[in-house]
GROMACS .gro file of C-alpha atoms in nm:
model
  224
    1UNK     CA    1   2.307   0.493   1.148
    2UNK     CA    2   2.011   0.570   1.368
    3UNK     CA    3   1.721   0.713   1.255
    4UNK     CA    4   1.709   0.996   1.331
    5UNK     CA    5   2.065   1.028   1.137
    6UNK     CA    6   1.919   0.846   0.842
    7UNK     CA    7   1.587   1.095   0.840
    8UNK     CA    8   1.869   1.419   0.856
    9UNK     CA    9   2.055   1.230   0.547
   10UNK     CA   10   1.717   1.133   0.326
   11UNK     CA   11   1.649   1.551   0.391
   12UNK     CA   12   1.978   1.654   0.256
   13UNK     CA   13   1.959   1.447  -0.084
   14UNK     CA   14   1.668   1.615  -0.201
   15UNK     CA   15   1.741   1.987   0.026
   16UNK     CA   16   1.457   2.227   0.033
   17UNK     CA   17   1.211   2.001  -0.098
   18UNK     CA   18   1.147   1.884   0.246
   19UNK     CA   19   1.073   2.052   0.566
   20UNK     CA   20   1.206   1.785   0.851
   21UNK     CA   21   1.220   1.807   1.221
   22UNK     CA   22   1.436   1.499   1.306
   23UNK     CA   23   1.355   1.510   1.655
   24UNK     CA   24   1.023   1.383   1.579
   25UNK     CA   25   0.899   1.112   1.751
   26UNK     CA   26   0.808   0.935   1.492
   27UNK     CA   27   0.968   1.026   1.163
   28UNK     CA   28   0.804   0.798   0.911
   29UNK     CA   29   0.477   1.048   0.809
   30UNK     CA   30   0.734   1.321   0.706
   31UNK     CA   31   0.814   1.146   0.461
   32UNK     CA   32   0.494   1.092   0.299
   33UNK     CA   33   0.534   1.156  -0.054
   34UNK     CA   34   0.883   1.121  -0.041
   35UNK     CA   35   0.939   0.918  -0.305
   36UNK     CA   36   0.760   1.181  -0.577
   37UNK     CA   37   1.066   1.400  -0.520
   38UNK     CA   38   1.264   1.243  -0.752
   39UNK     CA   39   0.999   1.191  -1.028
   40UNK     CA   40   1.002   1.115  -1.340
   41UNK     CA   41   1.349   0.930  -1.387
   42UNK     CA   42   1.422   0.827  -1.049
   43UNK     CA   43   1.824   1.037  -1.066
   44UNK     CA   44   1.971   0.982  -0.733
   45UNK     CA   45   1.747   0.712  -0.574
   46UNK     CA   46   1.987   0.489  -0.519
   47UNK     CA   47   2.159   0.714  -0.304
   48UNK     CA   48   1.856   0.718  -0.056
   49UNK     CA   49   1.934   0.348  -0.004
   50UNK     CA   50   2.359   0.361   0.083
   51UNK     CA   51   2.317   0.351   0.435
   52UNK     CA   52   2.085   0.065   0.462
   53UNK     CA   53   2.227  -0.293   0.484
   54UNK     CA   54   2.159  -0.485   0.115
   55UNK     CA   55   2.005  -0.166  -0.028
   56UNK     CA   56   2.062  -0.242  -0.341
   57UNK     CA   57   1.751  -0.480  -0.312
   58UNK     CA   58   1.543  -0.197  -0.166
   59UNK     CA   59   1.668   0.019  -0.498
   60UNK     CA   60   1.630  -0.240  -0.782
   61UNK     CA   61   1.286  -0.254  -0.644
   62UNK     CA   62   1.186   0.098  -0.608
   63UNK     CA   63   1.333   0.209  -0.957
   64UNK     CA   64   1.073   0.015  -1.105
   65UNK     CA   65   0.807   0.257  -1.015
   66UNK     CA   66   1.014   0.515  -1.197
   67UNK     CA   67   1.041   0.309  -1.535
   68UNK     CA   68   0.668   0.238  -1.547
   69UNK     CA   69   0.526   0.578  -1.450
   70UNK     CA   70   0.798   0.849  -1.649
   71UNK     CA   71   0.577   0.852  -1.973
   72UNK     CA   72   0.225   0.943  -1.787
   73UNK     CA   73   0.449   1.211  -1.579
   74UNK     CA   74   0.607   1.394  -1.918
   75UNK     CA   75   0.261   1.380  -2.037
   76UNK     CA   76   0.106   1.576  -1.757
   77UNK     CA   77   0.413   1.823  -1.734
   78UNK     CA   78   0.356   1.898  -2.078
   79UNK     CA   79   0.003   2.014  -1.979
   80UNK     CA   80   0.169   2.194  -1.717
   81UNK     CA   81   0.023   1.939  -1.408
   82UNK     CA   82   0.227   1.752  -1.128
   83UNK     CA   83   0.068   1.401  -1.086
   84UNK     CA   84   0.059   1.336  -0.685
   85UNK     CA   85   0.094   0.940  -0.711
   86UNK     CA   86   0.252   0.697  -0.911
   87UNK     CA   87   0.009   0.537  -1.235
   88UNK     CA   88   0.136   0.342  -1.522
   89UNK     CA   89  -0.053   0.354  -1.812
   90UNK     CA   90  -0.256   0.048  -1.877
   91UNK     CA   91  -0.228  -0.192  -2.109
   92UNK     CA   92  -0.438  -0.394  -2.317
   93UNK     CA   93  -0.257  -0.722  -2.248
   94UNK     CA   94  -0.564  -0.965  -2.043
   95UNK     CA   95  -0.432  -1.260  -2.082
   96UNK     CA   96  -0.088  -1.169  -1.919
   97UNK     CA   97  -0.344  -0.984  -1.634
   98UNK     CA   98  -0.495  -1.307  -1.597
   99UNK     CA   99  -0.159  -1.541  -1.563
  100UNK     CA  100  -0.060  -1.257  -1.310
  101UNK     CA  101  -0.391  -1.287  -1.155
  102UNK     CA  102  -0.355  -1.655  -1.110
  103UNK     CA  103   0.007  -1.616  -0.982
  104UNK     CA  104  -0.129  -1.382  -0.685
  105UNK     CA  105  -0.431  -1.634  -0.592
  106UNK     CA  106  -0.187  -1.893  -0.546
  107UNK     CA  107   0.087  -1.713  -0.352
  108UNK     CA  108  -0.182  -1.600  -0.158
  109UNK     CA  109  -0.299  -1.919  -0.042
  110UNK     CA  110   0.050  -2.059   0.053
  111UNK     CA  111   0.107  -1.705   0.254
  112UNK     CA  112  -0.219  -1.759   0.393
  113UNK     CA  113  -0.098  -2.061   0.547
  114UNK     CA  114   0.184  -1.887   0.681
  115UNK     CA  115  -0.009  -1.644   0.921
  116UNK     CA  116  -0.216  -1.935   1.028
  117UNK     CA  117  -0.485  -1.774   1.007
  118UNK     CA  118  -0.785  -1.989   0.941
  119UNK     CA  119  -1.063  -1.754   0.862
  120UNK     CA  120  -0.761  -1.610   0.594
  121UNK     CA  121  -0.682  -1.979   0.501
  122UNK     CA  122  -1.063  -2.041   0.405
  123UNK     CA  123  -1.131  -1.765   0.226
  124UNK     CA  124  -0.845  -1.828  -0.001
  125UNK     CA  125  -0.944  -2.241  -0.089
  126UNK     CA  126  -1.275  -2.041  -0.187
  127UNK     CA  127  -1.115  -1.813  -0.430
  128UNK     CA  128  -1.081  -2.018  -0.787
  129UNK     CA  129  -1.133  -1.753  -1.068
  130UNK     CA  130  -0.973  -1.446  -1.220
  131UNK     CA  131  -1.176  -1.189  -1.350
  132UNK     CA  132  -1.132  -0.868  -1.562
  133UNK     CA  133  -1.322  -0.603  -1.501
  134UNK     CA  134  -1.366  -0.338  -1.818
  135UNK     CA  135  -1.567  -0.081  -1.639
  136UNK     CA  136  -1.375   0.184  -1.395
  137UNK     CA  137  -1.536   0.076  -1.091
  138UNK     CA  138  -1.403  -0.102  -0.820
  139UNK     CA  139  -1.612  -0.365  -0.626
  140UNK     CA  140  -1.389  -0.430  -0.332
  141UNK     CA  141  -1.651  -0.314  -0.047
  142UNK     CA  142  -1.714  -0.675   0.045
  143UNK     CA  143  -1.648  -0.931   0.353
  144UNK     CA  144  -1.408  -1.119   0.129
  145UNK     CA  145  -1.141  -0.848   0.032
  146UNK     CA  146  -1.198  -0.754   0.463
  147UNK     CA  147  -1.111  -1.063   0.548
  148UNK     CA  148  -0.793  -1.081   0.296
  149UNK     CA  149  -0.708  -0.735   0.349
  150UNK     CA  150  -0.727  -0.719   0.689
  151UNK     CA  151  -0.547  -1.050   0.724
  152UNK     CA  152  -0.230  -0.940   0.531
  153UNK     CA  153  -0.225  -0.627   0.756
  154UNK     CA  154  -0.235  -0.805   1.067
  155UNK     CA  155   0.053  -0.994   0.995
  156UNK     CA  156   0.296  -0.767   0.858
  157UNK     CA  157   0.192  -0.547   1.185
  158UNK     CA  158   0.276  -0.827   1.358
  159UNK     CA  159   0.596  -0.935   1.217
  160UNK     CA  160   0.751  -0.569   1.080
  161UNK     CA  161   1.093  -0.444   1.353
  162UNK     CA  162   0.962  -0.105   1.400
  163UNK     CA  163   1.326  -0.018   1.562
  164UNK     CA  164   1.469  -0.068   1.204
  165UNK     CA  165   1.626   0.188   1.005
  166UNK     CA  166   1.451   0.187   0.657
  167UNK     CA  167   1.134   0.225   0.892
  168UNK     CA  168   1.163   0.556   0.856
  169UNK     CA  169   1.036   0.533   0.502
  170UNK     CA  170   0.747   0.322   0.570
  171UNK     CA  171   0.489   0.587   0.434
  172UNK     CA  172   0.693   0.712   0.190
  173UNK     CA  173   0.600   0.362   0.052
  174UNK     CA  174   0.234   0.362   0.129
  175UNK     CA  175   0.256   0.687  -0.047
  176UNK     CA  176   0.357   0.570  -0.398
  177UNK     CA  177  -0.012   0.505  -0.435
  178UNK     CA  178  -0.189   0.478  -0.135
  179UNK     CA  179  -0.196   0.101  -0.134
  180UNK     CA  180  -0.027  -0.107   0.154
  181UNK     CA  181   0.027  -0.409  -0.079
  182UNK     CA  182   0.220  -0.235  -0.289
  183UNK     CA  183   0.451  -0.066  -0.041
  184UNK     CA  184   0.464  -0.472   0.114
  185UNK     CA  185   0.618  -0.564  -0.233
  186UNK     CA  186   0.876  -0.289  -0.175
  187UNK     CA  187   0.959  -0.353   0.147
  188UNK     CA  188   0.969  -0.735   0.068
  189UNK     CA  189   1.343  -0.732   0.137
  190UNK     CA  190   1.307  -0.663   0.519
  191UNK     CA  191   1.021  -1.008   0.565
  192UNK     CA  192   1.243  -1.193   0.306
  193UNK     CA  193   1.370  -1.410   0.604
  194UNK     CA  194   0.980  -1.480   0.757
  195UNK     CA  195   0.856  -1.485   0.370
  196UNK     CA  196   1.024  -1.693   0.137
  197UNK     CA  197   0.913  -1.595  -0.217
  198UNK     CA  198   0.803  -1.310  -0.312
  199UNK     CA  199   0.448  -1.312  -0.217
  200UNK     CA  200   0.330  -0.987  -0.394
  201UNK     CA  201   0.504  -0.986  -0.706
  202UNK     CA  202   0.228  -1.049  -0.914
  203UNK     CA  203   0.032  -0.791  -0.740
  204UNK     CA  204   0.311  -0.520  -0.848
  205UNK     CA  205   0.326  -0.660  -1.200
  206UNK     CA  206  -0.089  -0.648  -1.230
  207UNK     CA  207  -0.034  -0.244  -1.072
  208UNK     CA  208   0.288  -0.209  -1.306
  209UNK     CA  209   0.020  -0.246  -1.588
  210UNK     CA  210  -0.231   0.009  -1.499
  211UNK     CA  211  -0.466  -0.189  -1.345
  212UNK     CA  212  -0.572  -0.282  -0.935
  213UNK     CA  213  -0.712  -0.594  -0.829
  214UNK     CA  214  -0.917  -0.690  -0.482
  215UNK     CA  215  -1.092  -1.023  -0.429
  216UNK     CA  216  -1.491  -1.065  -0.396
  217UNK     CA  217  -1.665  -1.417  -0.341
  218UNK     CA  218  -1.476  -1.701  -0.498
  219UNK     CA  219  -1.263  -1.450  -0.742
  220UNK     CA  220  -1.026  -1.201  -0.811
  221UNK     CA  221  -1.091  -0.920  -1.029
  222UNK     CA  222  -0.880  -0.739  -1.140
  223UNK     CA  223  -0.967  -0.355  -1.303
  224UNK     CA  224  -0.901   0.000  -1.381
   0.00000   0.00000   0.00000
């Protein structure tokens, strides 16, 4: 299936919702959002993922996102709003934060020695603690998360086969919350052969419980 096929096909599961010109050069940004069409329960996503080869992956995956966010979305329906992204509730549950916190620093490191980057390799040996942050403010404006940040996006721009199919939903994955880790975790079965564990499972599971985390000097914290 091309994709220009595959874009025609991802229109006609969810109809009118979507206004698509498949002759597009480049599909992907019609799709932003996608994924919020089949809010709160997730009925029918596995059908997005048929034509792609081991979709099931992709699907087991994505459905997650569905489980964790469906309580928050009847919540705001009741009050007669349409939440734009995908937020889980937080939870109370710091020590599990922390573990996942841990996790992330460490898969980090070892994917840090993957890119061969050194200035990404460095900055990683320097980060040793996990912190929670209580207050709703995020501190991630500093040369540390740049370097990290920036470092994760230059590989995966690097090693991502724009020619693939499932490209075509590339910001339909950014677009589950505006946050490119995220959509890597989701996309994880495409780099599965570069990648060899899943190096950004403990970042979903940290987002799966309401909370966002971004590195400063020697730490991660991790907040609302």
């Amino acid at each position: 299936m091309t994709k220009k096929e595959y874009a025609k096909y991802l229109g006609d599961i969810i109809g009118e919702v979507i206004d698509l010109d498949v002759e597009s050069d480049d599909l992907r940004h019609q799709f932003y959002g996608y994924f919020q069409a089949f809010m709160p329960n997730g009925t029918n996503l596995e059908k997005v993922f048929k034509p792609i080869k081991e979709g099931d992956l992709y699907y087991k995956r994505l459905i997650k996102i569905f489980n964790a966010t469906k309580g928050i979305f009847n919540q705001l329906a009741a009050e007669g709003k349409s939440p734009a992204y995908f937020c889980p509730a937080p939870t109370q549950n710091k020590e599990l934060l922390i573990l996942n916190g841990e996790k992330y620093i460490s898969n980090l490191t070892l994917f840090s020695k993957i890119t061969g980057d050194q200035e990404f390799i460095d900055t990683m040996s320097q980060i040793k603690t996990v912190e929670i942050l209580d207050l709703d403010v995020r501190t991630n404006k500093n040369n540390t998360n740049v370097i990290v940040y920036e470092s994760i996006s230059d590989w995966f721009i690097d090693n991502t086969d724009y020619e693939a199919t499932i490209e075509v939903l590339s910001e339909a994955y950014y677009a589950i919350n505006c946050d490119y880790n995220l959509s890597y975790y989701f996309q994880y079965p495409s780099y599965q052969q570069k990648i060899k564990f899943d190096v950004f499972e403990p970042y979903f599971k940290i987002w799966e419980m309401g909370y966002y985390c971004w590195f400063n000097q020697g730490k991660l914290v991790i907040g609302q």
